[in-house]
Amino acid sequence: MPAFSHIGPKSLLYSYKSSFHGFAVELIEQEAQKMAGMDGVVSVFPNEKKELHTTSKIIGAKYYRSDRLFEKEDIRSPRDSEGHGTHVASIAAGNLVSKASVKGIGLGTARGGLPSARIAVYKVCWYFGCNDADILAAFDDAIADGVDIISISIGGSSSNYFTDTIAIGAFHAMRNGILTSSSAGNRGPDLATLTSFAPWSLSVAASTIDRKFLTEVQLGNNKKFEAHLGLELQPYNVAYLPNPFVRS
């Protein structure tokens, strides 16, 4: 690390050296700009926040919080505090669950991608988001631990590969033969809302299914129609008015 007059050991948050070279350190703006112009430095960028994108036989778990600032809602451990981590883990390796449904609709058996898989947890998200410095530290450890696939359901707004920690981590994972599966984002259906599209990772988005969910709709004039449930998976009635139709 280059020498600056006021920087001491406490200013260094992380040193990424297991799988790629870099570090997270507290700097003022002038120091960051000076460092960015040095030979051998690929990129210098601020420690911004990413956001959450919305189970068994776990074989390891770690947590990361570089600034040590915890809220009362946070659990200071790898334990999931609000369901997101459990949700992502169940998609990857959830066991078979019979008679699963959404309010009785679509009854069947739910399962993860590979129920026999083993999961190593690297918790980087807290009540107020997911810090870039922690994300890189988790990638660094996961690669060094020799995982086979990295599944990450986090995203931000960076459009530059050199300042996108998920793209950076996924690139080094790819160089070590590890596929990164990342969420495409939650901000559709508007155009240009993807937040993860690096060509060396797999971007996963929601899609349609090959089934229809039908329900009976009864109007105020007692006429009944068969309706296709789209965005809302729940039976409902429609009150009949001359104009417009209003759901009750």
mmCIF file of C-alpha atoms in Angstrom:
data_model
loop_
_atom_site.group_PDB
_atom_site.id
_atom_site.type_symbol
_atom_site.label_atom_id
_atom_site.label_comp_id
_atom_site.label_asym_id
_atom_site.label_seq_id
_atom_site.Cartn_x
_atom_site.Cartn_y
_atom_site.Cartn_z
ATOM 1 C CA MET A 1 0.000 0.000 0.000
ATOM 2 C CA PRO A 2 1.401 3.448 -0.868
ATOM 3 C CA ALA A 3 2.519 5.540 2.094
ATOM 4 C CA PHE A 4 0.385 8.533 3.165
ATOM 5 C CA SER A 5 1.186 10.679 6.176
ATOM 6 C CA HIS A 6 -1.935 10.125 8.309
ATOM 7 C CA ILE A 7 -2.795 6.530 7.393
ATOM 8 C CA GLY A 8 -2.242 3.982 10.117
ATOM 9 C CA PRO A 9 -3.128 0.293 10.551
ATOM 10 C CA LYS A 10 -6.662 1.225 11.695
ATOM 11 C CA SER A 11 -7.368 2.874 8.338
ATOM 12 C CA LEU A 12 -6.923 -0.426 6.484
ATOM 13 C CA LEU A 13 -10.273 -2.242 6.388
ATOM 14 C CA TYR A 14 -9.381 -5.256 4.242
ATOM 15 C CA SER A 15 -6.427 -6.591 2.292
ATOM 16 C CA TYR A 16 -7.600 -8.797 -0.562
ATOM 17 C CA LYS A 17 -4.780 -11.201 -1.271
ATOM 18 C CA SER A 18 -6.110 -14.756 -1.249
ATOM 19 C CA SER A 19 -7.542 -14.671 -4.766
ATOM 20 C CA PHE A 20 -6.874 -11.185 -6.159
ATOM 21 C CA HIS A 21 -4.832 -8.129 -5.206
ATOM 22 C CA GLY A 22 -6.406 -5.036 -3.671
ATOM 23 C CA PHE A 23 -7.407 -3.420 -0.414
ATOM 24 C CA ALA A 24 -10.071 -1.276 1.229
ATOM 25 C CA VAL A 25 -8.759 1.723 3.115
ATOM 26 C CA GLU A 26 -10.054 5.016 4.501
ATOM 27 C CA LEU A 27 -8.792 7.905 2.344
ATOM 28 C CA ILE A 28 -9.686 11.524 1.699
ATOM 29 C CA GLU A 29 -10.702 12.480 -1.849
ATOM 30 C CA GLN A 30 -7.298 13.932 -2.805
ATOM 31 C CA GLU A 31 -5.512 10.777 -1.675
ATOM 32 C CA ALA A 32 -7.903 8.577 -3.633
ATOM 33 C CA GLN A 33 -7.308 10.621 -6.791
ATOM 34 C CA LYS A 34 -3.535 10.461 -6.305
ATOM 35 C CA MET A 35 -3.653 6.708 -5.812
ATOM 36 C CA ALA A 36 -5.801 6.252 -8.932
ATOM 37 C CA GLY A 37 -3.025 7.788 -11.036
ATOM 38 C CA MET A 38 -0.281 5.475 -9.792
ATOM 39 C CA ASP A 39 1.253 2.809 -11.985
ATOM 40 C CA GLY A 40 -0.272 -0.626 -11.526
ATOM 41 C CA VAL A 41 -3.536 0.657 -10.027
ATOM 42 C CA VAL A 42 -6.493 -0.573 -12.104
ATOM 43 C CA SER A 43 -9.232 1.345 -10.315
ATOM 44 C CA VAL A 44 -10.048 3.297 -7.153
ATOM 45 C CA PHE A 45 -13.698 3.732 -6.170
ATOM 46 C CA PRO A 46 -15.733 4.588 -3.054
ATOM 47 C CA ASN A 47 -17.168 1.997 -0.689
ATOM 48 C CA GLU A 48 -20.794 2.304 -1.807
ATOM 49 C CA LYS A 49 -23.743 0.113 -0.842
ATOM 50 C CA LYS A 50 -25.505 -2.624 -2.770
ATOM 51 C CA GLU A 51 -29.076 -3.698 -2.021
ATOM 52 C CA LEU A 52 -30.870 -7.020 -1.521
ATOM 53 C CA HIS A 53 -32.673 -8.452 -4.527
ATOM 54 C CA THR A 54 -35.333 -10.547 -3.229
ATOM 55 C CA THR A 55 -31.633 -25.410 3.522
ATOM 56 C CA SER A 56 -30.168 -27.654 4.777
ATOM 57 C CA LYS A 57 -26.607 -29.499 5.595
ATOM 58 C CA ILE A 58 -24.771 -25.697 5.674
ATOM 59 C CA ILE A 59 -21.103 -26.476 5.971
ATOM 60 C CA GLY A 60 -19.704 -23.037 6.822
ATOM 61 C CA ALA A 61 -20.763 -19.478 7.603
ATOM 62 C CA LYS A 62 -18.980 -16.149 7.965
ATOM 63 C CA TYR A 63 -20.074 -12.546 8.286
ATOM 64 C CA TYR A 64 -18.451 -9.257 7.227
ATOM 65 C CA ARG A 65 -18.909 -5.717 8.559
ATOM 66 C CA SER A 66 -15.875 -3.525 7.878
ATOM 67 C CA ASP A 67 -17.143 -0.373 9.638
ATOM 68 C CA ARG A 68 -18.359 -2.315 12.709
ATOM 69 C CA LEU A 69 -21.548 -0.222 12.730
ATOM 70 C CA PHE A 70 -24.503 -2.419 13.674
ATOM 71 C CA GLU A 71 -28.135 -1.440 14.056
ATOM 72 C CA LYS A 72 -30.434 -2.899 16.707
ATOM 73 C CA GLU A 73 -32.141 -4.928 13.955
ATOM 74 C CA ASP A 74 -28.848 -6.587 12.978
ATOM 75 C CA ILE A 75 -27.748 -9.976 14.293
ATOM 76 C CA ARG A 76 -23.966 -9.960 14.764
ATOM 77 C CA SER A 77 -23.457 -13.394 13.262
ATOM 78 C CA PRO A 78 -23.959 -15.169 9.914
ATOM 79 C CA ARG A 79 -27.547 -15.842 10.984
ATOM 80 C CA ASP A 80 -30.297 -14.564 8.673
ATOM 81 C CA SER A 81 -32.256 -11.750 10.317
ATOM 82 C CA GLU A 82 -34.996 -11.040 7.767
ATOM 83 C CA GLY A 83 -35.365 -14.001 5.420
ATOM 84 C CA HIS A 84 -33.347 -12.978 2.361
ATOM 85 C CA GLY A 85 -30.435 -15.320 2.987
ATOM 86 C CA THR A 86 -32.757 -18.227 3.694
ATOM 87 C CA HIS A 87 -34.689 -17.465 0.511
ATOM 88 C CA VAL A 88 -31.550 -17.431 -1.658
ATOM 89 C CA ALA A 89 -30.197 -20.590 -0.024
ATOM 90 C CA SER A 90 -33.470 -22.438 -0.592
ATOM 91 C CA ILE A 91 -33.407 -21.554 -4.304
ATOM 92 C CA ALA A 92 -29.934 -23.049 -4.605
ATOM 93 C CA ALA A 93 -30.227 -26.139 -2.435
ATOM 94 C CA GLY A 94 -33.622 -26.308 -0.790
ATOM 95 C CA ASN A 95 -34.936 -29.766 0.118
ATOM 96 C CA LEU A 96 -38.077 -31.194 -1.479
ATOM 97 C CA VAL A 97 -41.243 -29.807 0.146
ATOM 98 C CA SER A 98 -44.512 -31.540 -0.708
ATOM 99 C CA LYS A 99 -47.910 -29.805 -0.884
ATOM 100 C CA ALA A 100 -46.357 -26.369 -1.431
ATOM 101 C CA SER A 101 -48.652 -23.623 -2.769
ATOM 102 C CA VAL A 102 -49.393 -19.901 -2.767
ATOM 103 C CA LYS A 103 -52.653 -19.538 -0.856
ATOM 104 C CA GLY A 104 -53.734 -22.923 -2.147
ATOM 105 C CA ILE A 105 -52.909 -22.120 -5.793
ATOM 106 C CA GLY A 106 -50.311 -24.059 -7.801
ATOM 107 C CA LEU A 107 -50.219 -26.994 -5.384
ATOM 108 C CA GLY A 108 -47.188 -29.214 -5.921
ATOM 109 C CA THR A 109 -43.684 -30.086 -4.741
ATOM 110 C CA ALA A 110 -41.108 -27.303 -4.333
ATOM 111 C CA ARG A 111 -37.358 -27.904 -4.434
ATOM 112 C CA GLY A 112 -34.112 -26.052 -4.865
ATOM 113 C CA GLY A 113 -31.798 -26.313 -7.851
ATOM 114 C CA LEU A 114 -29.728 -29.078 -6.237
ATOM 115 C CA PRO A 115 -31.070 -30.325 -2.877
ATOM 116 C CA SER A 116 -27.950 -32.427 -2.294
ATOM 117 C CA ALA A 117 -25.623 -29.401 -2.542
ATOM 118 C CA ARG A 118 -23.731 -28.054 0.462
ATOM 119 C CA ILE A 119 -23.854 -24.355 1.256
ATOM 120 C CA ALA A 120 -21.176 -22.016 2.595
ATOM 121 C CA VAL A 121 -22.686 -18.716 3.764
ATOM 122 C CA TYR A 122 -20.891 -15.359 3.422
ATOM 123 C CA LYS A 123 -23.138 -12.729 5.003
ATOM 124 C CA VAL A 124 -22.425 -9.179 3.763
ATOM 125 C CA CYS A 125 -25.865 -7.526 4.009
ATOM 126 C CA TRP A 126 -27.246 -5.696 7.032
ATOM 127 C CA TYR A 127 -30.184 -3.456 7.908
ATOM 128 C CA PHE A 128 -28.888 -0.517 5.844
ATOM 129 C CA GLY A 129 -27.469 -2.467 2.899
ATOM 130 C CA CYS A 130 -24.396 -4.313 1.702
ATOM 131 C CA ASN A 131 -20.993 -2.563 1.623
ATOM 132 C CA ASP A 132 -18.658 -2.968 -1.352
ATOM 133 C CA ALA A 133 -15.651 -3.624 0.899
ATOM 134 C CA ASP A 134 -17.459 -6.527 2.567
ATOM 135 C CA ILE A 135 -18.626 -7.961 -0.778
ATOM 136 C CA LEU A 136 -15.059 -8.102 -2.093
ATOM 137 C CA ALA A 137 -13.836 -9.697 1.140
ATOM 138 C CA ALA A 138 -16.522 -12.384 0.849
ATOM 139 C CA PHE A 139 -15.625 -13.067 -2.798
ATOM 140 C CA ASP A 140 -11.959 -13.291 -1.835
ATOM 141 C CA ASP A 141 -12.694 -15.841 0.897
ATOM 142 C CA ALA A 142 -15.179 -17.861 -1.164
ATOM 143 C CA ILE A 143 -12.689 -18.251 -4.006
ATOM 144 C CA ALA A 144 -9.930 -19.255 -1.590
ATOM 145 C CA ASP A 145 -12.290 -21.734 0.115
ATOM 146 C CA GLY A 146 -12.730 -23.518 -3.212
ATOM 147 C CA VAL A 147 -16.485 -23.222 -3.690
ATOM 148 C CA ASP A 148 -17.920 -24.567 -6.957
ATOM 149 C CA ILE A 149 -20.591 -21.918 -7.588
ATOM 150 C CA ILE A 150 -21.230 -18.484 -6.077
ATOM 151 C CA SER A 151 -24.877 -17.421 -5.858
ATOM 152 C CA ILE A 152 -25.370 -13.739 -5.037
ATOM 153 C CA SER A 153 -28.697 -11.890 -4.938
ATOM 154 C CA ILE A 154 -27.427 -8.332 -4.535
ATOM 155 C CA GLY A 155 -27.186 -5.428 -6.972
ATOM 156 C CA GLY A 156 -26.388 -1.754 -7.348
ATOM 157 C CA SER A 157 -26.245 0.927 -10.002
ATOM 158 C CA SER A 158 -22.663 0.736 -11.274
ATOM 159 C CA SER A 159 -22.290 0.482 -15.060
ATOM 160 C CA ASN A 160 -18.491 0.307 -15.034
ATOM 161 C CA TYR A 161 -16.888 -3.110 -14.640
ATOM 162 C CA PHE A 162 -13.828 -1.536 -12.985
ATOM 163 C CA THR A 163 -15.927 -0.107 -10.119
ATOM 164 C CA ASP A 164 -18.561 -2.840 -9.809
ATOM 165 C CA THR A 165 -17.540 -5.101 -6.918
ATOM 166 C CA ILE A 166 -19.823 -7.927 -8.017
ATOM 167 C CA ALA A 167 -18.383 -7.876 -11.546
ATOM 168 C CA ILE A 168 -14.843 -7.692 -10.108
ATOM 169 C CA GLY A 169 -15.448 -10.580 -7.715
ATOM 170 C CA ALA A 170 -17.159 -12.655 -10.420
ATOM 171 C CA PHE A 171 -14.248 -12.045 -12.809
ATOM 172 C CA HIS A 172 -11.695 -13.407 -10.364
ATOM 173 C CA ALA A 173 -14.021 -16.283 -9.527
ATOM 174 C CA MET A 174 -14.210 -17.106 -13.250
ATOM 175 C CA ARG A 175 -10.423 -17.061 -13.481
ATOM 176 C CA ASN A 176 -10.417 -19.706 -10.753
ATOM 177 C CA GLY A 177 -13.009 -21.875 -12.494
ATOM 178 C CA ILE A 178 -15.959 -20.733 -10.351
ATOM 179 C CA LEU A 179 -19.270 -19.683 -11.901
ATOM 180 C CA THR A 180 -21.027 -16.685 -10.323
ATOM 181 C CA SER A 181 -24.814 -16.661 -10.591
ATOM 182 C CA SER A 182 -26.107 -13.164 -9.838
ATOM 183 C CA SER A 183 -29.547 -11.567 -9.808
ATOM 184 C CA ALA A 184 -30.386 -9.271 -12.719
ATOM 185 C CA GLY A 185 -32.288 -6.749 -10.590
ATOM 186 C CA ASN A 186 -35.710 -5.862 -9.219
ATOM 187 C CA ARG A 187 -36.455 -2.626 -11.061
ATOM 188 C CA GLY A 188 -38.333 -3.857 -14.142
ATOM 189 C CA PRO A 189 -40.364 -3.772 -16.260
ATOM 190 C CA ASP A 190 -38.855 -0.447 -17.389
ATOM 191 C CA LEU A 191 -36.061 -0.495 -19.971
ATOM 192 C CA ALA A 192 -32.371 -0.557 -19.007
ATOM 193 C CA THR A 193 -32.913 -1.810 -15.445
ATOM 194 C CA LEU A 194 -30.410 -4.701 -15.405
ATOM 195 C CA THR A 195 -27.737 -4.279 -12.747
ATOM 196 C CA SER A 196 -25.734 -7.455 -13.376
ATOM 197 C CA PHE A 197 -24.660 -8.228 -16.918
ATOM 198 C CA ALA A 198 -20.922 -8.968 -16.902
ATOM 199 C CA PRO A 199 -20.195 -11.524 -19.653
ATOM 200 C CA TRP A 200 -18.191 -13.732 -17.286
ATOM 201 C CA SER A 201 -21.126 -14.353 -14.912
ATOM 202 C CA LEU A 202 -24.623 -15.801 -15.212
ATOM 203 C CA SER A 203 -27.391 -13.209 -14.777
ATOM 204 C CA VAL A 204 -30.654 -14.651 -13.476
ATOM 205 C CA ALA A 205 -34.016 -12.931 -13.881
ATOM 206 C CA ALA A 206 -37.627 -13.779 -13.167
ATOM 207 C CA SER A 207 -39.576 -15.326 -16.026
ATOM 208 C CA THR A 208 -43.001 -16.631 -16.935
ATOM 209 C CA ILE A 209 -44.184 -20.185 -16.332
ATOM 210 C CA ASP A 210 -46.039 -22.660 -18.510
ATOM 211 C CA ARG A 211 -49.152 -22.839 -16.323
ATOM 212 C CA LYS A 212 -52.302 -20.756 -15.941
ATOM 213 C CA PHE A 213 -54.040 -20.018 -12.663
ATOM 214 C CA LEU A 214 -57.761 -19.532 -13.180
ATOM 215 C CA THR A 215 -60.465 -18.304 -10.833
ATOM 216 C CA GLU A 216 -64.160 -17.506 -11.084
ATOM 217 C CA VAL A 217 -65.133 -13.831 -11.006
ATOM 218 C CA GLN A 218 -68.714 -12.956 -10.071
ATOM 219 C CA LEU A 219 -69.974 -9.492 -10.981
ATOM 220 C CA GLY A 220 -72.548 -7.461 -9.177
ATOM 221 C CA ASN A 221 -75.181 -8.489 -11.737
ATOM 222 C CA ASN A 222 -74.554 -12.155 -10.791
ATOM 223 C CA LYS A 223 -72.808 -12.977 -14.071
ATOM 224 C CA LYS A 224 -69.776 -15.228 -13.677
ATOM 225 C CA PHE A 225 -66.592 -15.294 -15.743
ATOM 226 C CA GLU A 226 -63.419 -17.340 -15.691
ATOM 227 C CA ALA A 227 -60.423 -15.066 -15.120
ATOM 228 C CA HIS A 228 -56.691 -15.628 -15.470
ATOM 229 C CA LEU A 229 -54.799 -14.610 -12.333
ATOM 230 C CA GLY A 230 -51.793 -12.530 -13.326
ATOM 231 C CA LEU A 231 -49.932 -10.409 -10.831
ATOM 232 C CA GLU A 232 -52.097 -11.336 -7.833
ATOM 233 C CA LEU A 233 -52.448 -14.996 -6.944
ATOM 234 C CA GLN A 234 -55.665 -14.791 -4.973
ATOM 235 C CA PRO A 235 -59.405 -15.257 -5.695
ATOM 236 C CA TYR A 236 -61.384 -12.022 -5.796
ATOM 237 C CA ASN A 237 -64.812 -10.618 -6.624
ATOM 238 C CA VAL A 238 -65.568 -7.576 -8.776
ATOM 239 C CA ALA A 239 -68.394 -5.184 -7.935
ATOM 240 C CA TYR A 240 -70.559 -4.272 -10.941
ATOM 241 C CA LEU A 241 -70.841 -0.540 -11.642
ATOM 242 C CA PRO A 242 -71.780 1.224 -14.911
ATOM 243 C CA ASN A 243 -68.237 2.621 -15.247
ATOM 244 C CA PRO A 244 -65.681 1.603 -14.175
ATOM 245 C CA PHE A 245 -65.431 -1.866 -12.618
ATOM 246 C CA VAL A 246 -64.098 -1.594 -9.087
ATOM 247 C CA ARG A 247 -62.743 -4.495 -7.094
ATOM 248 C CA SER A 248 -64.293 -5.014 -3.675
#
